Coordinates of C-alpha atoms and ligand atoms in Angstrom, one line a residue:
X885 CA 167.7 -28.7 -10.0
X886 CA 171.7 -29.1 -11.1
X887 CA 172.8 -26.1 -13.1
X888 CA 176.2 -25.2 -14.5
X889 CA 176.3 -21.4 -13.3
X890 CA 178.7 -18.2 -14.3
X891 CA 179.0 -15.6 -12.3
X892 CA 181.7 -13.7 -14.0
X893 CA 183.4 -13.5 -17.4
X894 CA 186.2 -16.0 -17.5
X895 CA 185.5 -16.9 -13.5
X896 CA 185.4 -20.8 -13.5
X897 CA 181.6 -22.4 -13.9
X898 CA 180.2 -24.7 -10.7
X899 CA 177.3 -26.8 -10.7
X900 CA 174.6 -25.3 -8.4
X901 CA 171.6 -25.9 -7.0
X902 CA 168.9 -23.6 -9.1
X903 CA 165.0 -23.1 -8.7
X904 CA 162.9 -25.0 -11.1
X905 CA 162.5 -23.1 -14.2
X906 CA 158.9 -22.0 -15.0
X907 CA 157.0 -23.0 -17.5
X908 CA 155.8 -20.5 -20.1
X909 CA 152.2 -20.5 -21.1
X910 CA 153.5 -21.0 -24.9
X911 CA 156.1 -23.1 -24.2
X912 CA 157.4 -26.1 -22.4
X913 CA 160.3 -27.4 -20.2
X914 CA 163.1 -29.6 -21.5
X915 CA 164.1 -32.4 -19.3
X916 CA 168.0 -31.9 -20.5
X917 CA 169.0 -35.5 -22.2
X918 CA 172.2 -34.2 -23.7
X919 CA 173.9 -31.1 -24.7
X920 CA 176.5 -30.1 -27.0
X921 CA 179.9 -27.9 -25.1
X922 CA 180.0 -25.6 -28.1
X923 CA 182.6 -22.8 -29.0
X924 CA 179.7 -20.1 -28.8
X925 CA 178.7 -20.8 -25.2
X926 CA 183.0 -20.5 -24.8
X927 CA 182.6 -16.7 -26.6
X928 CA 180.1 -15.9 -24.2
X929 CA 181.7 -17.0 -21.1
X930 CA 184.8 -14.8 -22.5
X931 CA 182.7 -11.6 -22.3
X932 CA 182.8 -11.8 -26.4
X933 CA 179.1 -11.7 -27.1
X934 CA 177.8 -9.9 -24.0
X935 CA 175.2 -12.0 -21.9
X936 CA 173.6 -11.3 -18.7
X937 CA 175.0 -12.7 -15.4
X938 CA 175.1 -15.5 -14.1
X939 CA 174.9 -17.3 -17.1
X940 CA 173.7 -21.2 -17.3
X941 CA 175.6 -22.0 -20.7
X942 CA 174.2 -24.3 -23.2
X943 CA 172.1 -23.9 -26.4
X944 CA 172.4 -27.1 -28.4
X945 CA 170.5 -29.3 -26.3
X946 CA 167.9 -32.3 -26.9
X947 CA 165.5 -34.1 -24.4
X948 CA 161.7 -35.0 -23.3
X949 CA 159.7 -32.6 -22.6
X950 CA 158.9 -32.6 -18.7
X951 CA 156.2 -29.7 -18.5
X952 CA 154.1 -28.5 -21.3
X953 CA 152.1 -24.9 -21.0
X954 CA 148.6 -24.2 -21.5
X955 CA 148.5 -22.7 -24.5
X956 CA 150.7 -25.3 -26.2
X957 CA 149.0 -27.9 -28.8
X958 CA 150.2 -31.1 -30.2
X959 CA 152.9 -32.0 -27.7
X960 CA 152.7 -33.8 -24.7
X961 CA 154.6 -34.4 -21.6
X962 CA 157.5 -37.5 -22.9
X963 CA 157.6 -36.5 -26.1
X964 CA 161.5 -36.1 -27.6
X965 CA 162.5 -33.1 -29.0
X966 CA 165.2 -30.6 -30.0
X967 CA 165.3 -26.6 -30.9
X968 CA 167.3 -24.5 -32.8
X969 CA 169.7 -22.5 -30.7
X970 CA 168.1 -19.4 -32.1
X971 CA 164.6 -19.7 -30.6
X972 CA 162.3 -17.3 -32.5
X973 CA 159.6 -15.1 -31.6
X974 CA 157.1 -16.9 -33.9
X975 CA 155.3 -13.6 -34.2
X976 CA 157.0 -11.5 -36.4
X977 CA 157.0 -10.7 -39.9
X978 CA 160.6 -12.6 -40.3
X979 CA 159.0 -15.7 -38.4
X980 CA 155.8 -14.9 -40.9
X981 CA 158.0 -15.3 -43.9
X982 CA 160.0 -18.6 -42.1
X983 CA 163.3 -16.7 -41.3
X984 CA 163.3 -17.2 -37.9
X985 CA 166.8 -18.2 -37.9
X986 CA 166.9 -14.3 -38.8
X987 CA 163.9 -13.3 -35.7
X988 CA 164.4 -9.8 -34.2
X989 CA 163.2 -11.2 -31.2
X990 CA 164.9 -14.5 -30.9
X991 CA 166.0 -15.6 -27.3
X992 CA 168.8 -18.4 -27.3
X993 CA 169.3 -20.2 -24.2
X994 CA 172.8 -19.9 -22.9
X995 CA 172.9 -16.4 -24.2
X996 CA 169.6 -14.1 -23.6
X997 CA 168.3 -16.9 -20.4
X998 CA 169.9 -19.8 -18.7
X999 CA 170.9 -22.8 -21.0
X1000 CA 171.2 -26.4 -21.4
X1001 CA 173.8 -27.3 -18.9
X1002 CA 170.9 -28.2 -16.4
X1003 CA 168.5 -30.5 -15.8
X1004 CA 166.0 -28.7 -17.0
X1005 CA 165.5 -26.1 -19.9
X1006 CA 162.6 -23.8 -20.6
X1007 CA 161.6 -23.2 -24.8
X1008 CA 159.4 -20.3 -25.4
X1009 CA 157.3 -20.7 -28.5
X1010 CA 156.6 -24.1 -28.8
X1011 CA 154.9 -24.4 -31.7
X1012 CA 157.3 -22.5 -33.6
X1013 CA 160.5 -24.0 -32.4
X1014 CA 160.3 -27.8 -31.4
X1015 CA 161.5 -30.2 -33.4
X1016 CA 160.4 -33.7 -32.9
X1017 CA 163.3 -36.6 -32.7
X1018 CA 162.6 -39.7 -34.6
X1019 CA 162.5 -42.6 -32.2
X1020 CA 165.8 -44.0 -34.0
X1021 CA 168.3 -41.1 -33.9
X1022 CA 169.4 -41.0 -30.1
X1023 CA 169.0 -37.8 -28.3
X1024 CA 173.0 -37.3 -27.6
X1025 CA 173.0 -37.2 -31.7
X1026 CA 170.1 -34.7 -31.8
X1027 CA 171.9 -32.4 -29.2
X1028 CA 174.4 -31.9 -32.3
X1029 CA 172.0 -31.0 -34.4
X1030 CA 170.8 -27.6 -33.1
X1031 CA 173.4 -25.7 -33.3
X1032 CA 176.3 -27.3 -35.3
X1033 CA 174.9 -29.6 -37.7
X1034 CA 172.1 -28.0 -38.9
X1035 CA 173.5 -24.5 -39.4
X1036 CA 176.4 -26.4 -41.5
X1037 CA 173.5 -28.3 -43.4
X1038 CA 172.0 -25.0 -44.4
X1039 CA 175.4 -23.1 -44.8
X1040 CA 176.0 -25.9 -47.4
X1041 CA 172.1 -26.2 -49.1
X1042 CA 170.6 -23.1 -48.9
X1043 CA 173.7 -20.3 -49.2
X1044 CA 176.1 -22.6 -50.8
X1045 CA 173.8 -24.7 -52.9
X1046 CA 176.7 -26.9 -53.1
X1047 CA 176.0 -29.9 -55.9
X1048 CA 177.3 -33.1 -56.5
X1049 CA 180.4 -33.0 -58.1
X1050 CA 181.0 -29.8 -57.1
X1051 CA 184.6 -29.1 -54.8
X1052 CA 183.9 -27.7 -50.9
X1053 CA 187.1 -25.9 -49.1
X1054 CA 186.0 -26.4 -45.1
X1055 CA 188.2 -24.1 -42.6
X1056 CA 188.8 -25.4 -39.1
X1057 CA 187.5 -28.8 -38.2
X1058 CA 185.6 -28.4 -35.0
X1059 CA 182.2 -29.7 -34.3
X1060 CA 180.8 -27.6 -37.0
X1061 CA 183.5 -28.2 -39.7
X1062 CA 183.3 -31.7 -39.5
X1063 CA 179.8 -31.8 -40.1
X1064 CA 180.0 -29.5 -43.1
X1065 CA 183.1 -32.3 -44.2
X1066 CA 179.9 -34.6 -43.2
X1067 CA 177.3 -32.7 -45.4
X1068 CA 179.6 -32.1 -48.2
X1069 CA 180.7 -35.6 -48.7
X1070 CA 176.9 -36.7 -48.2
X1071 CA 175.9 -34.5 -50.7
X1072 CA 178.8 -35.7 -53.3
X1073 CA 181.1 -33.1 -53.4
X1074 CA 184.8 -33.2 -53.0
X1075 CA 186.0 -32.3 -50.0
X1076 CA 189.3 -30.6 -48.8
X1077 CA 189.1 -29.8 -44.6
X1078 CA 191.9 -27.7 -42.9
X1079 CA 192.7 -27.4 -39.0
X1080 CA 196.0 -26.6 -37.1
X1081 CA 195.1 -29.7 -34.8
X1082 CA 196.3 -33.0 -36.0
X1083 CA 193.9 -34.8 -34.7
X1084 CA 190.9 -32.8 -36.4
X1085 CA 192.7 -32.9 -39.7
X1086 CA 192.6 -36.6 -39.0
X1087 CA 188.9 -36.8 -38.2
X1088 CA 188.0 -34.6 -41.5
X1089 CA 190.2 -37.2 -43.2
X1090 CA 188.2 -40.2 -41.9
X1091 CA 184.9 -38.5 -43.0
X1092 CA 186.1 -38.8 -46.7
X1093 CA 188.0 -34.9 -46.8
X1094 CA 191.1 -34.5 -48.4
X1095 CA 192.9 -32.4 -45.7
X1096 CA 195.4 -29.7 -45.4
X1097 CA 198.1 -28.8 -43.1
X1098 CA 198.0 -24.9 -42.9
X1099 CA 201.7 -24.5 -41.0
X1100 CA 202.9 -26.1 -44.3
X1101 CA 201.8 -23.6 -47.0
X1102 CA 199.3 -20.9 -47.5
X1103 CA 196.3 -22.5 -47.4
X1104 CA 194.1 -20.9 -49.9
X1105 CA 197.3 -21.5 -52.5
X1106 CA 196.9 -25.3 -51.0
X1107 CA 193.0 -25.5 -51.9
X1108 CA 192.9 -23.8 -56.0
X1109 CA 195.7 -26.6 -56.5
X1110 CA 193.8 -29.7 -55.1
X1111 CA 190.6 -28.2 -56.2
X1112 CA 191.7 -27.3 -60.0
X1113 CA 191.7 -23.8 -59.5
X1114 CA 189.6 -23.2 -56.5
X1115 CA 186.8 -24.3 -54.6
X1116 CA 183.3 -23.9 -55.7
X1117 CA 181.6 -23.2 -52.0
X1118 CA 183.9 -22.8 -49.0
X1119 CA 182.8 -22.3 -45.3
X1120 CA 185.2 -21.0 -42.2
X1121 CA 183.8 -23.0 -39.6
X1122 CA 186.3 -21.4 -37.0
X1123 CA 185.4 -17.6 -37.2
X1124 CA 188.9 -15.6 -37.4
X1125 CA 190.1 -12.5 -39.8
X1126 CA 192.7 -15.3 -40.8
X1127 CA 190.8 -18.4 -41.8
X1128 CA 187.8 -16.1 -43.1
X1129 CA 190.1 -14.1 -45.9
X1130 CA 192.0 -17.7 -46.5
X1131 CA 188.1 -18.5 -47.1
X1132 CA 187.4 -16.2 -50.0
X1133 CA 190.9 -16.8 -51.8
X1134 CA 190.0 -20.5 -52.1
X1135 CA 187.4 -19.8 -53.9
X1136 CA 187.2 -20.4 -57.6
X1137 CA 185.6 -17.7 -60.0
X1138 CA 181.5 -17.2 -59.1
X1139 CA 182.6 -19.2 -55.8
X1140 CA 180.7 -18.5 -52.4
X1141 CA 182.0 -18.1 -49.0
X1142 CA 179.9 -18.8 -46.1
X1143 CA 180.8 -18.1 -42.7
X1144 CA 179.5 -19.9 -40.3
X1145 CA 182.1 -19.5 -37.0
X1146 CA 181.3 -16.5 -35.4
X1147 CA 183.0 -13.3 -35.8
X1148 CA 183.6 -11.8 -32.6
X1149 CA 185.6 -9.3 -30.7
X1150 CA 188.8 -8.3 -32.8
X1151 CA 187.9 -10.6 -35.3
X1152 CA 184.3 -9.1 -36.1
X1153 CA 185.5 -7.1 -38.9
X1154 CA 188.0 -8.8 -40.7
X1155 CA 189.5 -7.3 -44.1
X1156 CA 188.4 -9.4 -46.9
X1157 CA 189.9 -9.0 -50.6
X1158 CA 187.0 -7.4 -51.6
X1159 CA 188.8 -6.3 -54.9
X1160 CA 188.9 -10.4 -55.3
X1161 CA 185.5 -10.7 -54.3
X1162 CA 184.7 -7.9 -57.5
X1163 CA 187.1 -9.6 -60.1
X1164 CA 185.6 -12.7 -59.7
X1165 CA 182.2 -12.2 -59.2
X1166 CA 182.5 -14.4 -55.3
X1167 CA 179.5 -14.2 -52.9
X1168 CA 179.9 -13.5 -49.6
X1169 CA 177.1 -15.0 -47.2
X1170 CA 176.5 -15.7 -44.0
X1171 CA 174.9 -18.1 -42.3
X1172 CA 172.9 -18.4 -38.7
X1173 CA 171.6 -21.3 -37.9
X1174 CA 168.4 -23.2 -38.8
X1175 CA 164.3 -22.9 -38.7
X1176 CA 162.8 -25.7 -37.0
X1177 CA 160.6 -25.7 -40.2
X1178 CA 163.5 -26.8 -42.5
X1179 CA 164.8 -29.7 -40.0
X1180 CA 162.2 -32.2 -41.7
X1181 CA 164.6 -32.7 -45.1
X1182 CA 168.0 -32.7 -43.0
X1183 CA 166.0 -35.5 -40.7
X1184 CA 164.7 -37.5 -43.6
X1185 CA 168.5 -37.8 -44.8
X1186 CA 169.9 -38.8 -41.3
X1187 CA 166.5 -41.5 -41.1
X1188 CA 167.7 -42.5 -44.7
X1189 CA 171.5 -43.3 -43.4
X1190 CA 172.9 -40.3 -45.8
X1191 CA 174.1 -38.0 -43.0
X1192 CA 175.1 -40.0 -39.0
X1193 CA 175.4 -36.6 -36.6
X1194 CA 176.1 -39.9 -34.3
X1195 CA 179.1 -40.5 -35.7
X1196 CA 180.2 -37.0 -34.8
X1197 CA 179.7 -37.1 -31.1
X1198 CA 182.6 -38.7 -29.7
X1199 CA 182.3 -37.8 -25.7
X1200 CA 179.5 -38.1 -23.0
X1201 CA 180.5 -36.1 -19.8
X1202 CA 178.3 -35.2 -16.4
X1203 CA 177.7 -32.0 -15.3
X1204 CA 180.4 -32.2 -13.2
X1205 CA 183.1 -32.3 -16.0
X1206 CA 181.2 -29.3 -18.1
X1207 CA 183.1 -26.3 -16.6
X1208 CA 186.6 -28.5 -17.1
X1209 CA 185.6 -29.2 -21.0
X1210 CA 184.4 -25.5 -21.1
X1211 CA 187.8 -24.2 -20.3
X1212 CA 189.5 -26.4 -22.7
X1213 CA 187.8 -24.6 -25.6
X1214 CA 190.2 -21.9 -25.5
X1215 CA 193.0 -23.7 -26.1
X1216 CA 193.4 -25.3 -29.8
X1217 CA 193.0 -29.1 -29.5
X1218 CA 193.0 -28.9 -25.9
X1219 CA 188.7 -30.5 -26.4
X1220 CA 189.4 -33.4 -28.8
X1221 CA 188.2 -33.8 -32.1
X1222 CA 184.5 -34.2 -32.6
X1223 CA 181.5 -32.8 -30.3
X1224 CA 181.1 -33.3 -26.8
X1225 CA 177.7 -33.7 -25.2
X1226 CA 177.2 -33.4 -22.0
X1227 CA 174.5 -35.7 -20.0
X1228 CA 172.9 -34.0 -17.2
X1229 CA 171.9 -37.5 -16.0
X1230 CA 175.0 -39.1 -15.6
X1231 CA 176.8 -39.1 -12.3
Ligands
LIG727 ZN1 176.7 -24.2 -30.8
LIG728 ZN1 160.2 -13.6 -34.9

């Protein structure tokens, strides 16, 4: 089969010819429908989360299953599907409890075996980590919903437990900011969205955010004044010591930061005003993703209209264009607003 393929940190991708992955006894193939060009499979490919080599990126994917293992119940070859990018053990005390975002012994595909960007995909642990697509959400929406969406959904419900009414800060309007502007909106909260990109400022504005333009003024300063002294639940959804601190100081008193972009390399410790964090009595949470358990109530709202992860996903590319869009991550803007997805089946 067709395979995006890294050989080297920062060495361009190709698309290869690859062997057929095999089918675990507990899980199933993927035949690849669509699959989201996310900033975290650009981290890896930069040597900033260490995975082994060569790499097939891609972790927010969605599909039919093509092959289904033995030992696997309730699903049948056909059926569509999508997985959390952290793919738990299902055996562990965490995935016991239902943390398996959490799982000790998660794999994700992209990261700990080869991804997405292929034709086909192997998921371990089927019955703990497939998700079934309703027939009416298309599977190029579902890709988004793996990774991006759904860890926004729960940075948002189950840290943030942002209300109606209630004002959201979002930092950085990427794939995953604009679905927290999404989320937040959907949820009836007032929403103020910042991004050094134009164009992403624009998108958060079209959403329903109120939006920022951080080379104008600090930006924290920006947020307590549109949100009457600061917001109630703010989220970095870009992962840097900058826009996480500028985070936490848009915060109004009991607020809660979640961060949700990865901290990596240099920015994996960043200095937070922890004596603001004390003063004020702020939370500081973080956020990883989403148990294939909890995707029924973020479904139900898509089915009901509430929350359109279609609406997010503004380009389809082949294979052939992944290592291209890939590369374009690393520069600011250089990707276009909204989430990619690419379509292992188009030419
Ligand atoms: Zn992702
Ligand atoms: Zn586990």
């Amino acid at each position: 089969m067709d395979a995006v393929v890294y050989r080297a940190y920062g060495e361009q991708p190709v698309v290869e010819h690859v062997a057929e992955p095999a089918c675990p006894a507990d899980g199933v193939v993927v035949q690849v429908a669509a699959t989201g060009v996310c900033r975290s499979d650009w981290h890896a490919w930069q040597g900033h989360d260490p995975v082994p080599l060569p790499m097939v990126p891609g972790h927010e994917l969605a599909g039919t299953l093509a092959e289904v293992g033995p030992d696997v119940a309730g699903w049948s070859v056909g059926d569509r599907v999508t997985v959390p990018f952290v793919v738990a053990c299902g055996r562990c005390a965490w995935c016991a409890a239902g943390e398996h975002q959490v799982c000790p012994d998660q794999q994700q595909p992209g990261f700990t075996y080869a991804g997405s960007w292929a034709e086909r995909v192997v998921v371990p642990a089927a019955a703990t980590n497939l998700v079934r697509v309703p027939d009416d959400l298309g599977l190029d929406a579902a890709a988004a919903l793996g990774c991006r969406f759904a860890t926004s959904y729960r940075a948002l419900r189950a840290h943030g437990d942002l209300r109606a009414g209630q004002h959201l800060a979002v930092h950085g309007c990427g794939g995953v900011g604009l679905s927290a502007v999404m989320i937040g909106v959907a949820l009836g909260a007032s929403v103020v969205a910042t991004d050094l990109d134009p164009a992403a400022r624009e998108a958060a504005r079209a959403l329903g955010a109120e939006v920022v333009d951080p080379a104008g003024v600090p930006v924290a300063d920006a947020v307590r004044d549109l949100t009457g002294g600061g917001a109630h639940v703010s989220v970095d959804a870009v992962g840097s010591a900058a826009t996480a601190a500028a985070s936490v100081r848009s915060l109004r008193r009991r607020g809660r930061h979640v961060q949700v972009g990865l901290l990596l390399g240099e920015h994996a410790a960043p200095p937070l005003p922890m004596d603001v964090v004390v003063a004020q009595e702020l939370a500081v949470l973080g956020s990883h993703g989403m148990s294939a358990a909890d995707y029924p109530a973020m479904l139900a709202l898509v089915a009901a209209g509430t929350l359109d992860p279609a609406a997010l996903v503004t380009r389809r590319i082949g294979l052939a264009e992944a290592p291209a869009a890939l590369a374009a991550l690393g520069t600011p803007g250089a990707a276009g607003p909204g989430i990619t997805v690419v379509v292992p089946g188009r030419s």
